[in-house]
mmCIF file of C-alpha atoms in Angstrom:
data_model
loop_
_atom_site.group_PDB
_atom_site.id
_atom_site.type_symbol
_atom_site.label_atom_id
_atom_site.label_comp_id
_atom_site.label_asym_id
_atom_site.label_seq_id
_atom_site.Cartn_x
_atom_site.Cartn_y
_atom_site.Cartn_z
ATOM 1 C CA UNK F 1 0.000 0.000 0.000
ATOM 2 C CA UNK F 2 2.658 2.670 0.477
ATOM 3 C CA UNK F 3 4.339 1.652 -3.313
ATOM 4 C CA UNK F 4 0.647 2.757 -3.984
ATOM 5 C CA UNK F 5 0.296 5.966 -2.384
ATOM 6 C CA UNK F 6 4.228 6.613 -3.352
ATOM 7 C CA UNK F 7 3.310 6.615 -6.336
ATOM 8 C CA UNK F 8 0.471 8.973 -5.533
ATOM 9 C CA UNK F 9 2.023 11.319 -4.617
ATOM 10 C CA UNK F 10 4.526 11.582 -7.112
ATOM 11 C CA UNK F 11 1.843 11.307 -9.685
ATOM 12 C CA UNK F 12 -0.114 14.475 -8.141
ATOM 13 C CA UNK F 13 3.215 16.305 -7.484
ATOM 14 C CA UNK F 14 4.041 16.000 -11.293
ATOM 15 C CA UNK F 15 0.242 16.796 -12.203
ATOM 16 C CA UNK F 16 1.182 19.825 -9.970
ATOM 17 C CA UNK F 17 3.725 21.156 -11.137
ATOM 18 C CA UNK F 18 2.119 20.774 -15.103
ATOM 19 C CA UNK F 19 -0.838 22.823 -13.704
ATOM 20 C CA UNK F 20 1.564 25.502 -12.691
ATOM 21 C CA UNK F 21 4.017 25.486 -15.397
ATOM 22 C CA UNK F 22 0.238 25.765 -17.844
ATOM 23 C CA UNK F 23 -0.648 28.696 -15.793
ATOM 24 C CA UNK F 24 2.727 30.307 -16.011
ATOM 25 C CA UNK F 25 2.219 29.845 -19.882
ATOM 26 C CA UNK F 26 -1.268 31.235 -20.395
ATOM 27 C CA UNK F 27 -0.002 34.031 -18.377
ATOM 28 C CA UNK F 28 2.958 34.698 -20.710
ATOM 29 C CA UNK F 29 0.557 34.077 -23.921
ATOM 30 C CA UNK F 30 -1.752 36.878 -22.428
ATOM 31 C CA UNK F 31 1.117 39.417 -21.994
ATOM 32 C CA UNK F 32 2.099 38.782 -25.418
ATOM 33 C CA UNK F 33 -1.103 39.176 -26.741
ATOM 34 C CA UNK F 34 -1.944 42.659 -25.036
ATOM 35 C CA UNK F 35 1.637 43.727 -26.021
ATOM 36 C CA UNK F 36 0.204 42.777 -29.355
ATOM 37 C CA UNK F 37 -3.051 44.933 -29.760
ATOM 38 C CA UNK F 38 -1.091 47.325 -28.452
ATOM 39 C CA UNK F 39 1.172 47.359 -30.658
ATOM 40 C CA UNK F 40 -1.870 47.034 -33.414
ATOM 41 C CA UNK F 41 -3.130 50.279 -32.603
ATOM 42 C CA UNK F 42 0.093 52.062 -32.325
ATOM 43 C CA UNK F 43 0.464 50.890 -35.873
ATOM 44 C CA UNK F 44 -2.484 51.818 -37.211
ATOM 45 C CA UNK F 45 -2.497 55.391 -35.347
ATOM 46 C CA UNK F 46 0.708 55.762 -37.387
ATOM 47 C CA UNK F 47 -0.815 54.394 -40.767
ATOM 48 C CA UNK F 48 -3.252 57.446 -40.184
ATOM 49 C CA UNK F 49 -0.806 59.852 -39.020
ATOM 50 C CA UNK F 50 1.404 58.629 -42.296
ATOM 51 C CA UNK F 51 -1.549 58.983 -44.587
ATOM 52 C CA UNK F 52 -2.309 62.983 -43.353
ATOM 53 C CA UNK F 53 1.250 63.879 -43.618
ATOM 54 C CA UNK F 54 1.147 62.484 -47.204
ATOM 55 C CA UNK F 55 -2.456 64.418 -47.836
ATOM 56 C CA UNK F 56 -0.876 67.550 -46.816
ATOM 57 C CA UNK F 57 2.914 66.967 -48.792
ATOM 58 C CA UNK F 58 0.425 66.577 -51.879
ATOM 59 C CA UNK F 59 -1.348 69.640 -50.924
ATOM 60 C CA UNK F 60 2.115 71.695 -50.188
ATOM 61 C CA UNK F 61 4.051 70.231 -53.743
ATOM 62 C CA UNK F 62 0.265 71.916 -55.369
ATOM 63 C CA UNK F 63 0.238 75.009 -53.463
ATOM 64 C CA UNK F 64 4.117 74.999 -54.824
ATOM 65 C CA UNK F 65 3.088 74.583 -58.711
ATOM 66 C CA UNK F 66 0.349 77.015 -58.403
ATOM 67 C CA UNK F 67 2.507 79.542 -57.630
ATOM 68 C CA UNK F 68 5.287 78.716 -59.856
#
């Protein structure tokens, strides 16, 4: 009976320490994927801010032939 509940007990200290290693991991995979749509929306805030600044170099380079 104690092989038996030896082997208990090692069985439940290994499912343990997968339980905590999994949790450690989801963890991780939600900091990455925050850091992720973050990182999304900084991008896309600088698409836009890329796309005005282009709008208004077009606008400058025609306010430049009209006067030439």
């Amino acid at each position: 009976m104690n092989d038996l509940r030896k082997m208990y007990e090692e069985k439940q200290k290994r499912y343990q320490q997968l339980m905590n290693e999994l949790n450690r991991v989801k963890a991780y995979e939600q900091q990455i994927t925050n850091e992720i749509l973050r990182l999304e929306g900084e991008l896309r805030l600088l698409e836009e801010l890329m796309s005005r600044e282009n709008v208004e170099a077009k606008k400058d380079v025609i306010k430049a032939e009209d006067i030439s």
